[in-house]
CSV table of C-alpha atoms in Angstrom, one decimal:
chain,number,residue,atom,x,y,z
A,56,LYS,CA,125.3,-153.5,26.0
A,57,ILE,CA,122.5,-153.3,28.6
A,58,PHE,CA,120.1,-151.2,26.6
A,59,ALA,CA,120.7,-153.3,23.4
A,60,THR,CA,119.8,-156.6,25.1
A,61,ARG,CA,116.4,-158.0,24.2
A,62,THR,CA,116.0,-160.5,27.0
A,63,TYR,CA,117.8,-161.3,30.2
A,64,GLN,CA,117.5,-163.9,32.9
A,65,ILE,CA,118.3,-163.2,36.6
A,66,PRO,CA,119.3,-166.6,38.1
A,67,PRO,CA,117.9,-167.6,41.6
A,68,THR,CA,119.6,-166.0,44.6
A,69,ASN,CA,119.5,-166.6,48.3
A,70,ILE,CA,116.6,-164.2,48.5
A,71,GLN,CA,114.7,-165.0,45.3
A,72,LYS,CA,114.4,-168.7,44.7
A,73,GLU,CA,112.9,-168.4,41.2
A,74,THR,CA,114.5,-167.3,37.9
A,75,ARG,CA,113.4,-163.8,36.8
A,76,TYR,CA,112.9,-163.1,33.2
A,77,LEU,CA,113.3,-159.5,31.8
A,78,ARG,CA,112.4,-158.2,28.4
A,79,ASN,CA,113.3,-155.0,26.6
A,80,HIS,CA,110.1,-153.4,25.3
A,81,HIS,CA,111.8,-150.9,22.9
A,82,ARG,CA,110.4,-151.7,19.5
A,83,PHE,CA,113.5,-150.5,17.6
A,84,VAL,CA,115.6,-153.0,19.6
A,85,LEU,CA,113.1,-155.8,19.1
A,86,ARG,CA,112.8,-154.9,15.4
A,87,GLN,CA,109.0,-155.5,15.5
A,88,GLU,CA,106.4,-153.3,13.9
A,89,TYR,CA,108.8,-150.3,14.0
A,90,ARG,CA,112.3,-150.6,12.6
A,91,TYR,CA,115.3,-148.2,12.4
A,92,ASP,CA,118.4,-150.0,11.3
A,93,ASP,CA,120.8,-147.4,12.8
A,94,CYS,CA,119.4,-147.8,16.3
A,95,ILE,CA,121.8,-149.5,18.6
A,96,GLY,CA,119.8,-149.5,21.8
A,97,GLY,CA,117.1,-147.8,23.9
A,98,LYS,CA,114.8,-147.8,26.9
A,99,THR,CA,111.1,-147.2,27.4
A,100,GLY,CA,109.7,-145.7,30.6
A,101,TYR,CA,106.8,-144.0,32.3
A,102,THR,CA,106.4,-141.8,35.4
A,103,SER,CA,103.5,-139.7,36.5
A,104,GLN,CA,105.4,-136.4,35.7
A,105,ALA,CA,107.3,-137.4,32.6
A,106,LYS,CA,104.4,-139.7,31.4
A,107,PHE,CA,105.4,-142.0,28.5
A,108,THR,CA,109.1,-141.6,27.6
A,109,LEU,CA,111.4,-143.2,25.0
A,110,VAL,CA,115.2,-142.9,24.9
A,111,SER,CA,116.9,-144.2,21.8
A,112,VAL,CA,120.5,-144.2,20.5
A,113,ALA,CA,121.5,-144.4,16.9
A,114,LYS,CA,124.9,-144.5,15.1
A,115,ARG,CA,125.7,-143.8,11.5
A,116,GLY,CA,129.4,-143.8,10.7
A,117,ASP,CA,131.2,-141.9,13.5
A,118,LEU,CA,128.1,-139.8,14.4
A,119,GLU,CA,126.2,-141.1,17.3
A,120,LEU,CA,122.9,-139.4,18.3
A,121,ILE,CA,120.6,-139.7,21.4
A,122,CYS,CA,116.9,-138.9,21.1
A,123,VAL,CA,114.6,-138.5,24.1
A,124,ILE,CA,110.8,-138.3,23.8
A,125,MET,CA,108.9,-137.1,26.9
A,126,LYS,CA,105.5,-135.9,28.1
A,127,ASP,CA,103.7,-138.2,25.7
A,128,ASP,CA,100.2,-139.3,26.6
A,129,SER,CA,100.6,-142.5,24.6
A,130,THR,CA,103.2,-144.5,22.7
A,131,SER,CA,101.5,-144.3,19.3
A,132,HIS,CA,103.7,-141.5,17.9
A,133,GLN,CA,107.0,-142.0,19.9
A,134,TYR,CA,108.7,-144.2,17.3
A,135,THR,CA,107.7,-142.1,14.2
A,136,ASP,CA,108.8,-138.9,16.0
A,137,THR,CA,112.1,-140.6,17.0
A,138,LYS,CA,112.8,-141.7,13.5
A,139,ALA,CA,112.1,-138.2,12.1
A,140,LEU,CA,114.5,-136.6,14.6
A,141,PHE,CA,117.2,-139.1,13.9
A,142,ASP,CA,116.9,-138.6,10.1
A,143,TYR,CA,117.0,-134.8,10.6
A,144,GLY,CA,120.2,-135.1,12.7
A,145,PHE,CA,122.0,-137.5,10.3
A,146,ASP,CA,121.0,-135.6,7.2
A,147,ASN,CA,121.9,-132.2,8.4
A,148,PHE,CA,125.0,-132.6,10.6
A,149,SER,CA,128.5,-133.9,10.2
A,150,ILE,CA,131.2,-135.1,12.7
A,151,TYR,CA,134.8,-134.0,12.4
A,152,PRO,CA,137.7,-135.8,14.1
A,153,ILE,CA,139.8,-133.1,15.8
A,154,ASN,CA,143.1,-135.0,15.8
A,155,GLU,CA,143.1,-135.2,12.0
A,156,LEU,CA,142.5,-131.4,11.8
A,157,GLU,CA,144.8,-130.1,14.5
A,158,ASN,CA,147.7,-132.5,14.7
A,159,PRO,CA,151.1,-131.8,13.2
A,160,GLY,CA,151.0,-134.9,11.0
A,161,MET,CA,148.5,-133.1,8.8
A,162,LEU,CA,150.5,-129.9,8.5
A,163,GLU,CA,151.5,-129.2,4.9
A,164,ALA,CA,154.1,-126.5,5.5
A,165,SER,CA,156.1,-125.2,8.4
A,166,PRO,CA,159.2,-123.0,8.7
A,167,MET,CA,160.9,-125.7,10.8
A,168,PHE,CA,160.7,-128.2,7.9
A,169,THR,CA,162.6,-127.5,4.7
A,170,ARG,CA,164.2,-129.5,1.9
A,171,PHE,CA,167.0,-130.2,4.4
A,172,ASN,CA,166.8,-132.9,7.0
A,173,PRO,CA,164.4,-131.7,9.7
A,174,LEU,CA,165.5,-131.5,13.3
A,175,LEU,CA,162.0,-132.6,14.5
A,176,SER,CA,159.7,-135.1,13.0
A,177,LYS,CA,156.4,-133.8,11.6
A,178,THR,CA,154.7,-137.1,12.4
A,179,GLU,CA,156.1,-137.7,15.9
A,180,SER,CA,155.4,-134.5,17.7
A,181,PRO,CA,155.3,-134.7,21.5
A,182,ILE,CA,152.2,-132.5,21.5
A,183,ILE,CA,149.0,-134.0,20.1
A,184,THR,CA,145.2,-133.9,20.6
A,185,ASP,CA,143.2,-136.8,22.0
A,186,GLU,CA,142.1,-139.2,19.2
A,187,ASN,CA,138.7,-139.4,20.9
A,188,GLY,CA,137.9,-135.7,20.3
A,189,TYR,CA,135.2,-134.7,17.8
A,190,LEU,CA,133.1,-131.7,16.9
A,191,VAL,CA,129.7,-131.7,15.2
A,192,LEU,CA,128.6,-129.0,12.8
A,193,PRO,CA,125.6,-128.4,10.5
A,194,ASN,CA,126.4,-129.3,6.9
A,195,SER,CA,126.0,-125.6,6.0
A,196,ALA,CA,129.0,-124.7,8.1
A,197,SER,CA,132.7,-125.5,7.8
A,198,PHE,CA,135.4,-126.2,10.3
A,199,GLU,CA,136.7,-122.6,9.9
A,200,ASP,CA,133.3,-121.3,11.1
A,201,ALA,CA,133.8,-122.9,14.6
A,202,VAL,CA,135.4,-120.6,17.2
A,203,LYS,CA,138.4,-122.3,18.9
A,204,ASN,CA,139.3,-121.8,22.5
A,205,ILE,CA,142.5,-123.3,24.1
A,206,SER,CA,143.0,-123.5,27.9
A,207,PHE,CA,146.1,-124.9,29.6
A,208,SER,CA,146.2,-126.8,32.8
A,209,PRO,CA,149.4,-128.2,34.2
A,210,ALA,CA,149.5,-131.9,34.7
A,211,PRO,CA,149.1,-132.9,38.4
A,212,GLU,CA,151.8,-135.5,37.9
A,213,ASP,CA,154.6,-135.6,35.4
A,214,LYS,CA,154.4,-139.2,34.4
A,215,GLU,CA,155.9,-141.1,31.4
A,216,GLY,CA,153.5,-141.3,28.4
A,217,ASN,CA,150.6,-139.0,27.5
A,218,ASN,CA,150.0,-136.2,30.0
A,219,ILE,CA,146.9,-133.9,29.7
A,220,ILE,CA,148.2,-130.3,29.6
A,221,GLY,CA,145.1,-128.5,28.4
A,222,LYS,CA,141.9,-128.6,26.4
A,223,ILE,CA,140.8,-127.4,23.0
A,224,SER,CA,137.1,-126.6,22.6
A,225,TYR,CA,134.9,-125.3,19.8
A,226,THR,CA,131.7,-123.3,19.7
A,227,TYR,CA,129.4,-122.5,16.8
A,228,MET,CA,126.9,-119.6,17.1
A,229,GLY,CA,127.6,-119.5,20.8
A,230,LYS,CA,126.9,-123.2,21.4
A,231,TYR,CA,129.5,-125.9,22.4
A,232,VAL,CA,130.0,-128.3,19.5
A,233,GLY,CA,133.0,-130.4,20.6
A,234,GLY,CA,136.5,-130.5,22.0
A,235,ALA,CA,139.5,-132.7,22.8
A,236,ASN,CA,142.3,-132.9,25.4
A,237,ILE,CA,145.8,-131.6,24.5
A,238,LEU,CA,148.3,-134.3,25.3
A,239,LEU,CA,152.1,-134.1,25.9
A,240,ASN,CA,153.9,-137.3,25.3
A,241,ASN,CA,156.6,-137.4,28.0
A,242,VAL,CA,159.2,-139.8,26.7
A,243,GLU,CA,161.6,-141.6,29.1
A,244,LYS,CA,164.0,-139.1,30.6
A,245,LEU,CA,167.6,-139.4,29.8
A,246,THR,CA,170.2,-139.4,32.6
A,247,LEU,CA,173.6,-137.8,32.5
A,248,GLU,CA,176.3,-139.8,34.1
A,249,THR,CA,179.7,-138.3,35.0
A,250,LYS,CA,182.9,-140.0,36.1
A,251,LYS,CA,186.0,-138.8,37.9
A,252,LEU,CA,189.1,-138.8,35.8
A,253,ASN,CA,192.2,-140.5,37.2
A,254,ILE,CA,194.9,-137.9,36.5
A,255,ASP,CA,197.7,-139.6,38.4
A,256,ASN,CA,197.3,-142.8,36.5
A,257,PRO,CA,195.6,-142.1,33.1
A,258,THR,CA,196.1,-145.7,32.0
A,259,LYS,CA,193.9,-147.0,34.8
A,260,ASP,CA,190.3,-147.9,33.8
A,261,PRO,CA,188.0,-145.0,34.9
A,262,LYS,CA,185.5,-147.7,36.0
A,263,ASP,CA,187.7,-148.4,39.0
A,264,ALA,CA,187.4,-144.8,40.2
A,265,SER,CA,185.3,-144.4,43.4
A,266,GLY,CA,183.4,-141.5,44.9
A,267,SER,CA,182.3,-140.1,41.5
A,268,LYS,CA,180.5,-136.7,41.8
A,269,PRO,CA,178.8,-134.5,39.3
A,270,ILE,CA,181.2,-132.0,37.6
A,271,GLY,CA,180.3,-128.5,38.6
A,272,HIS,CA,180.5,-126.9,35.2
A,273,LEU,CA,177.8,-129.3,33.9
A,274,TYR,CA,175.0,-127.6,35.9
A,275,PRO,CA,174.7,-124.6,33.6
A,276,ILE,CA,174.4,-127.0,30.6
A,277,VAL,CA,171.7,-129.0,32.4
A,278,LEU,CA,169.8,-125.9,33.2
A,279,GLY,CA,170.2,-124.7,29.6
A,280,ILE,CA,168.8,-128.0,28.3
A,281,ILE,CA,165.8,-127.8,30.6
A,282,GLY,CA,165.1,-124.2,29.5
A,283,GLY,CA,165.5,-125.2,25.9
A,284,ILE,CA,163.0,-128.0,26.2
A,285,PHE,CA,160.5,-125.7,27.8
A,286,ILE,CA,160.9,-123.2,24.9
A,287,LEU,CA,160.8,-126.0,22.4
A,288,ILE,CA,157.5,-127.2,23.8
A,289,LEU,CA,155.9,-123.7,23.5
A,290,GLY,CA,157.3,-123.4,20.0
A,291,LEU,CA,155.9,-126.8,18.9
A,292,TYR,CA,152.5,-126.0,20.3
A,293,TYR,CA,152.4,-122.7,18.4
A,294,ILE,CA,153.5,-124.3,15.1
A,295,PHE,CA,151.6,-127.5,15.3
A,296,VAL,CA,148.3,-126.4,16.9
A,297,GLU,CA,147.9,-122.7,16.2
A,298,ARG,CA,149.3,-122.3,12.7
A,299,PRO,CA,146.5,-122.3,10.0
A,300,ARG,CA,146.1,-125.5,8.0
A,301,LEU,CA,144.0,-124.1,5.2
A,302,LYS,CA,145.4,-126.3,2.4
A,303,ARG,CA,144.8,-129.5,4.2
A,304,ARG,CA,141.4,-128.5,5.5
A,305,ARG,CA,140.1,-127.6,2.0
A,306,ALA,CA,141.0,-131.1,0.8
A,307,TYR,CA,139.2,-132.5,3.8
A,308,TYR,CA,136.0,-130.6,3.3
A,309,LYS,CA,136.0,-131.2,-0.5
A,310,LYS,CA,135.0,-134.8,0.3
A,311,ARG,CA,132.0,-133.5,2.2
A,312,ALA,CA,131.0,-130.8,-0.2
A,313,ASN,CA,128.2,-132.8,-1.7
A,314,ARG,CA,126.6,-133.2,1.7
A,315,ARG,CA,126.4,-129.5,2.6
A,316,MET,CA,123.1,-127.7,2.3
A,317,HIS,CA,121.5,-124.6,3.9
A,318,ASN,CA,120.4,-125.3,7.4
A,319,ASP,CA,118.4,-122.2,8.5
A,320,GLU,CA,116.6,-124.2,11.2
A,321,PHE,CA,119.8,-124.6,13.3
A,322,ARG,CA,119.3,-121.2,14.9
A,323,ASP,CA,116.1,-122.5,16.5
A,324,LEU,CA,117.8,-125.5,18.2
């Protein structure tokens, strides 16, 4: 919001009695002389070491790029160079939402889901990836070309809702191209309530019994449930995150097939 503002007024203060008027000198923001419709903000600058500088931000679809021009002796070529770099980035690179590629809702087949009623929902898995995670690849590459790395980190606090339990990151040709947090949706915990039976007077309402204590034989059951949940989480993660999703991915990339072209210059970046 700040770098997209054209003008701003600082009202008088107890130190400065007069109103101060500020103006953004970025020509893409002012849309004067030079114009780039995808530009959403920027800042000009100058220092003795960096000389004339120009920082610009442009967004096309979900892809947002930042361009920085430095060490320029004048401002005459800054905007044309910025425009050329933006066009190169938008024309040769694509952005991929990780949650649509990795989450279980996009899974076409799984041994846990058959023609019978499933025990677990494919669209309501407790393990998901952050919806704000993306990766950017050249159009000559596909999602399968990216190398995936998964790291786990226990949540510092087991709270209700989404807990970060790890991170999934991607590299392409040795360069980091994107990533997302792995989330565990911790639903509200169920409590097990036990009541003491009134054997002497079975007709008496059990609600009237006092001094209720947990029944001893329930402890192994509770421990078994906890162990089962832990194993279930590991199994869900393996099935929903690690299992190949080739059929769905091919359909996803088919939409972008017309945009892919050879990009030999990527190795020089």
